[in-house]
Short mmCIF file of C-alpha atoms and ligand atoms in Angstrom, two decimals:
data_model
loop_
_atom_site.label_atom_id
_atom_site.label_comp_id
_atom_site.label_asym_id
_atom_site.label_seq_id
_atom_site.Cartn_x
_atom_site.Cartn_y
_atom_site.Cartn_z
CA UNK U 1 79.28 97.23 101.04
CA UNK U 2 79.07 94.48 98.34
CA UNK U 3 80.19 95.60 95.22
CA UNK U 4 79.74 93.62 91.60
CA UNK U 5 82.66 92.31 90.18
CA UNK U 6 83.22 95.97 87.94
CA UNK U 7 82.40 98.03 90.58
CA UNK U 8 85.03 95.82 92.97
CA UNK U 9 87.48 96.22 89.85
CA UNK U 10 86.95 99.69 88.95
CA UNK U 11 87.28 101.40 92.71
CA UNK U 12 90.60 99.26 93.13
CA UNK U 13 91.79 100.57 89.78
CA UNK U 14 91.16 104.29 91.11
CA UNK U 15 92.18 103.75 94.57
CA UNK U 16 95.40 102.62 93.56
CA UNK U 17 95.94 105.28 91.25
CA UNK U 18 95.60 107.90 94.06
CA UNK U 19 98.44 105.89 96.00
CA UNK U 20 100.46 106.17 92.43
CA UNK U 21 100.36 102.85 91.42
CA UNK U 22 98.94 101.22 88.22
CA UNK U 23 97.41 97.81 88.40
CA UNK U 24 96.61 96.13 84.73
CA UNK U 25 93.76 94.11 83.93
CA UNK U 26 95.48 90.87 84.55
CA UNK U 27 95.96 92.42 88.41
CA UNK U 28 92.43 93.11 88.83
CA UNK U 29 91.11 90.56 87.55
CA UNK U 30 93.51 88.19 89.97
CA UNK U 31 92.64 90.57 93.33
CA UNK U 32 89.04 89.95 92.69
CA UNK U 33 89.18 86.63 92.52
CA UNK U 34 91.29 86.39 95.47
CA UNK U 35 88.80 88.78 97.42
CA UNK U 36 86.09 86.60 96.48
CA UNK U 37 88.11 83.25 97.59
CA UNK U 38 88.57 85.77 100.80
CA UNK U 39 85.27 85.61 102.08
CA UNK U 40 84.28 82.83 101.20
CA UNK U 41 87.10 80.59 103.12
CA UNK U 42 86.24 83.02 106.18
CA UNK U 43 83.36 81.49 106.62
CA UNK U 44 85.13 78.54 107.31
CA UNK U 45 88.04 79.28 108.97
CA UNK U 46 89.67 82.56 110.70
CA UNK U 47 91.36 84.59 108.31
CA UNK U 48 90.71 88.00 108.60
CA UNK U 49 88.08 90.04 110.43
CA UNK U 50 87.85 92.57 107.45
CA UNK U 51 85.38 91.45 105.11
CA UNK U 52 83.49 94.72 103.51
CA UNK U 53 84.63 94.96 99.95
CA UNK U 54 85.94 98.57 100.12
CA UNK U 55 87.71 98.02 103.24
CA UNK U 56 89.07 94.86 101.97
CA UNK U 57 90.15 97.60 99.13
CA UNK U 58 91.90 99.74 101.59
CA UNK U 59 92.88 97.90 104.74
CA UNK U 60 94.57 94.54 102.54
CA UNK U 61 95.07 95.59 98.89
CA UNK U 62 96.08 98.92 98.97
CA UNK U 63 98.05 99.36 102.74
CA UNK U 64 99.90 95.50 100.89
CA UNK U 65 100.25 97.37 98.08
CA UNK U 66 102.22 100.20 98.73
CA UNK U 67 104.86 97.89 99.29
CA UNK U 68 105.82 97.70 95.77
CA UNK U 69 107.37 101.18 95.77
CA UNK U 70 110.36 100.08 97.99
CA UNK U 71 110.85 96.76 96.05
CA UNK U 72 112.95 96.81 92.97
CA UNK U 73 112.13 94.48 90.36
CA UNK U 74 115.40 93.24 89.95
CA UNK U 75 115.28 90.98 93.38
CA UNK U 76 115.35 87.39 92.60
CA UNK U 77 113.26 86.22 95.68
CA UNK U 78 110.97 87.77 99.04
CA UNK U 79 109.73 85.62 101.68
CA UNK U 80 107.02 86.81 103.50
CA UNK U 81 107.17 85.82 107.13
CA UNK U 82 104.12 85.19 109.14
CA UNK U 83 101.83 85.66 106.08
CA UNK U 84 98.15 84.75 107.36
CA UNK U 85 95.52 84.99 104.59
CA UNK U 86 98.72 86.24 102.16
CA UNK U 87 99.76 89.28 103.09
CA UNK U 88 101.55 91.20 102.12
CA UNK U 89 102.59 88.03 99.96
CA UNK U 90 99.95 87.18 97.84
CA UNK U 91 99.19 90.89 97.03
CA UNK U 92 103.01 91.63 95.96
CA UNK U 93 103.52 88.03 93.84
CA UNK U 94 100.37 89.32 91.77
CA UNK U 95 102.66 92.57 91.58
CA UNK U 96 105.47 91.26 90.87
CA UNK U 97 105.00 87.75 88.43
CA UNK U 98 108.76 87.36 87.82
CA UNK U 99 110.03 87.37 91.45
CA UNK U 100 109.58 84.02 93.80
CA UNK U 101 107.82 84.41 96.75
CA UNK U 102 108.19 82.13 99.45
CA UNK U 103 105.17 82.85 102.00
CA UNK U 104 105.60 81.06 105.84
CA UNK U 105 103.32 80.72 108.50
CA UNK U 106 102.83 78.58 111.38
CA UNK U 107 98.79 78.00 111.29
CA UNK U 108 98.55 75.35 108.62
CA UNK U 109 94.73 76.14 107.70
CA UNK U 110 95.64 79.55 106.29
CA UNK U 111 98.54 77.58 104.44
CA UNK U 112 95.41 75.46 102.59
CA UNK U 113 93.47 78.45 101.73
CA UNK U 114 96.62 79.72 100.11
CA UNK U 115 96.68 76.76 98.28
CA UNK U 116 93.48 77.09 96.74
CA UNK U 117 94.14 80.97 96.10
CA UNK U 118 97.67 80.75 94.34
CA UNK U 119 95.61 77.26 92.04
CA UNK U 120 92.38 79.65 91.33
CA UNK U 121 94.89 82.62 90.30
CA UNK U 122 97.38 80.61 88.24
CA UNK U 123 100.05 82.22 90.36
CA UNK U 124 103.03 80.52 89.14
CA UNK U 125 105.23 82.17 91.52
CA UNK U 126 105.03 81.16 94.65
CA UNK U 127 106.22 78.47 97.12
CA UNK U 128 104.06 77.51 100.65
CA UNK U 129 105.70 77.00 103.83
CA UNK U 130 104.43 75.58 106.75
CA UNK U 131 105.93 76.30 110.15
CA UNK U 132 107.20 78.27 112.89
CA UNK U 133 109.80 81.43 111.03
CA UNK U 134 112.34 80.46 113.91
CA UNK U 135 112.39 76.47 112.97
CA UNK U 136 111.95 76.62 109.29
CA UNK U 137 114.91 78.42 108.99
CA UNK U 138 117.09 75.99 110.36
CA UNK U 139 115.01 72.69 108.83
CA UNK U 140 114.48 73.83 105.44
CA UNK U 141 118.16 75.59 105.61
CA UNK U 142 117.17 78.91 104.37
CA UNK U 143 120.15 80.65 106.03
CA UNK U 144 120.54 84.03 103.76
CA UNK U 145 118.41 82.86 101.04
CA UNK U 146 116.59 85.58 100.45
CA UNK U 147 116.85 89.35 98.77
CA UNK U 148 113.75 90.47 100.83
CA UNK U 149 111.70 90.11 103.65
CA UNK U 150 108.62 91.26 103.81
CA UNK U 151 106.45 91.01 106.86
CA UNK U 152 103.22 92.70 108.37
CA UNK U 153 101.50 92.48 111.80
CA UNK U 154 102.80 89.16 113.10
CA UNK U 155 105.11 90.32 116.46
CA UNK U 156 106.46 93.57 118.10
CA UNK U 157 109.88 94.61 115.93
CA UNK U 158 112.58 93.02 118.78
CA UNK U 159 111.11 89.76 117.86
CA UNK U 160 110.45 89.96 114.36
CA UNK U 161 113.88 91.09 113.70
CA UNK U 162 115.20 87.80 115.13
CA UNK U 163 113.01 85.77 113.25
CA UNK U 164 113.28 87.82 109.63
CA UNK U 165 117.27 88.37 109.73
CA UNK U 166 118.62 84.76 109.51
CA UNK U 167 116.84 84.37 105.72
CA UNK U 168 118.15 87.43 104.45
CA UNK U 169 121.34 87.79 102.32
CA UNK U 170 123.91 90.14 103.74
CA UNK U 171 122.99 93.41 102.12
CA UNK U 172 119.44 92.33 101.36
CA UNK U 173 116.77 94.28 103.32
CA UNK U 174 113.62 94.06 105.31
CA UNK U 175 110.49 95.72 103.89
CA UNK U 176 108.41 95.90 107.99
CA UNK U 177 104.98 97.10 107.59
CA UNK U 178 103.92 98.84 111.13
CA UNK U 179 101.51 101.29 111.78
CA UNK U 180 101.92 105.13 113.38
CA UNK U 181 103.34 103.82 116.66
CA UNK U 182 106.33 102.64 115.08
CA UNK U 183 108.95 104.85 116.62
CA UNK U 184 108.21 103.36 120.09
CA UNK U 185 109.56 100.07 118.43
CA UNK U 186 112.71 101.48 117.04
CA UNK U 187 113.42 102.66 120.58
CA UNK U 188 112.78 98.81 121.97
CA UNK U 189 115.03 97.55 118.76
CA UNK U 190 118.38 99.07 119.01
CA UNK U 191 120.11 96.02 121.38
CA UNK U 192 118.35 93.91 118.67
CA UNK U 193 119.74 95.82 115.56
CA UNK U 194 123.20 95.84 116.99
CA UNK U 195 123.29 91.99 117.68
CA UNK U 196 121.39 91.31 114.31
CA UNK U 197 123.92 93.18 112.02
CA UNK U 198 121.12 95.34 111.01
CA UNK U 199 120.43 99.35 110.31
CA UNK U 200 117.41 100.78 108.73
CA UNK U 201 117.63 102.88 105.86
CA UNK U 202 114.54 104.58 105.26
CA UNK U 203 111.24 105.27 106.93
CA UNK U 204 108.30 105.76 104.97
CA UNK U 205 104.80 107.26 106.15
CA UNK U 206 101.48 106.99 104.74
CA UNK U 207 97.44 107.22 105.08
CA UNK U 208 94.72 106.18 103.64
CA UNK U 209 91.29 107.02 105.11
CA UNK U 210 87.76 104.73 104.59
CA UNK U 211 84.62 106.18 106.26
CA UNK U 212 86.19 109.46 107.60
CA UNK U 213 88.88 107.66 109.95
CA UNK U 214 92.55 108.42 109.11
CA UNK U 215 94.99 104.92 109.20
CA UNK U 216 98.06 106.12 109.62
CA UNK U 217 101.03 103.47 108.90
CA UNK U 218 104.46 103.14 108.32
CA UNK U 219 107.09 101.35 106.04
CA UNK U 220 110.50 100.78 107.46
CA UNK U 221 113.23 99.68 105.08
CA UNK U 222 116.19 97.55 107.58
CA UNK U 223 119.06 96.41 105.83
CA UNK U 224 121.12 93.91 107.14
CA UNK U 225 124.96 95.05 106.91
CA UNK U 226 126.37 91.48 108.48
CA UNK U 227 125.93 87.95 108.50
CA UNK U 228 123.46 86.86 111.80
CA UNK U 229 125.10 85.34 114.32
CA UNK U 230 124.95 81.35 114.08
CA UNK U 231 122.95 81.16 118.04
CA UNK U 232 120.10 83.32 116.26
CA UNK U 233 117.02 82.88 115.97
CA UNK U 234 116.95 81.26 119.32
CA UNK U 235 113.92 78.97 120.31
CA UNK U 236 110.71 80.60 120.72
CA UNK U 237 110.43 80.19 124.73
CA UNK U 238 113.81 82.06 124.85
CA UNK U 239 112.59 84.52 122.28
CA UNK U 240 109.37 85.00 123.91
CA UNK U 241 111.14 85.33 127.24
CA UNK U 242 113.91 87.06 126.74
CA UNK U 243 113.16 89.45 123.14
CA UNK U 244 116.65 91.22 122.31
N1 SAM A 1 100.65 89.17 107.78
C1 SAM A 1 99.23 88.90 107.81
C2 SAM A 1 98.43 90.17 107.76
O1 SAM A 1 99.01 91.25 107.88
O2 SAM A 1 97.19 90.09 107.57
C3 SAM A 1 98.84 88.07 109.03
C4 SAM A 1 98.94 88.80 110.33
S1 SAM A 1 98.40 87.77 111.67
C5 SAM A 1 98.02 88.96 112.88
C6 SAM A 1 99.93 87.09 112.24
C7 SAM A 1 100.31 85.83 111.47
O3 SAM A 1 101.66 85.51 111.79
C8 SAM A 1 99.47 84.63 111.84
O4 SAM A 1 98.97 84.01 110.66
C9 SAM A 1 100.42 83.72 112.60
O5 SAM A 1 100.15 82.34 112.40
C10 SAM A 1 101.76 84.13 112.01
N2 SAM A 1 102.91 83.93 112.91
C11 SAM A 1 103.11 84.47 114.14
N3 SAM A 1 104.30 84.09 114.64
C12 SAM A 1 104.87 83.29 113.69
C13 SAM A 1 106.10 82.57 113.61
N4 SAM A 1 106.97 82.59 114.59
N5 SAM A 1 106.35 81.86 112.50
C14 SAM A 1 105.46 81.82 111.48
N6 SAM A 1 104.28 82.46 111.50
C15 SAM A 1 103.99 83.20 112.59
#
């Protein structure tokens, strides 16, 4: 459904007070430009397959947002690995204005239409990366940089894990976004937790439903107790081959 700009702004404002969290004005003004900037770029490039306003709503705005309950506004900087068309990193960064987000991914196009989204929203607080999570690390030296991770959808948890840890300061945490099948994962993770130095604190579960279907998804909070072993990440052949 295409909704006007107050209609877009107004069911955002409402859905997100149902899921406890207030947006101001400034917010909603920023997520409709960015939902606007959205569709249009997918219709040049391949950015996301959800393009209905409400479910844009739902399935991007409000699954990114609920995020911000397990951040605390005193971290000093999240990268977001594997971001695609900015999330959950361009939906936290209008969030949060005084943390830095770094946002990574390896397909450059969706780095451009970034670009142009963090220009048209003024976003002053945010840095682009181009590249693959396991080589960036290492080229851009970005060992235990980082507070936060934040990541959503880009590989099954064995694999993220070795490409999130190696950013994250010891005692920092992971903020994985994963949806109701998530405790199959944790069972394929525990060789990687051990070797990563990590342990997750908290699991979080939550729904939200558009057109009578149910998504169910989950939240799990990692932190990472040690430093990561120098040899990780490995290359992404080994990774692929061999996940931890
Ligand atoms: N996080 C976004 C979301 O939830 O809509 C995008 C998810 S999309 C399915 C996965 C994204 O992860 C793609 O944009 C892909 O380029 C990126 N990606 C996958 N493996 C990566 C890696 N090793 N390093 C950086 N980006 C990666």
């Amino acid at each position: 459904m295409k909704m006007n700009k107050n209609d877009f702004i107004h069911t955002l404002c409402k859905e997100a007070e149902k899921q406890r969290i207030i947006l101001t004005d400034d917010m909603l003004e920023k997520f409709e430009i960015y939902k606007n900037l959205l569709i249009e770029w997918n219709e040049k490039i391949n950015l996301t397959a959800i393009t209905d306003d409400y479910e844009i709503i739902m399935k991007h705005f409000i699954d990114c947002l609920e995020c911000v309950k397990y951040i605390d506004k005193s971290v000093k900087n999240i990268i977001d690995v594997g971001t695609g068309a900015g999330f959950p990193g361009i939906v936290l960064a209008i969030y949060f204005p005084n943390i830095e987000f770094t946002l990574l991914d390896a397909l450059n196009k969706r780095l451009i239409f970034l670009q142009d989204v963090v220009e048209k929203l003024s976003l002053k607080n945010i840095i682009l990366i181009h590249g693959r999570a396991e080589e960036v690390v290492r080229i851009n030296n970005l060992y235990e940089k980082y507070d936060v991770a934040v990541s959503r959808a880009v590989a099954q948890l064995p694999v993220l894990l070795e490409y999130i840890s190696p950013y994250v300061k010891v005692s920092g945490k992971f903020i994985v976004m994963k949806g109701d099948s998530v405790e199959d994962e944790i069972k394929l993770s525990i060789n990687a937790m051990n070797i990563l130095n990590l342990k997750i604190i908290n699991k979080y579960f939550y729904s939200y439903t558009v057109e009578n279907e149910e998504y169910k998804r989950s939240i799990l909070e990692i932190q990472k107790t040690k430093e990561t072993p120098t040899k990780y990440p490995r290359n992404y052949g080994k990774i692929k081959k061999k996940p931890l």
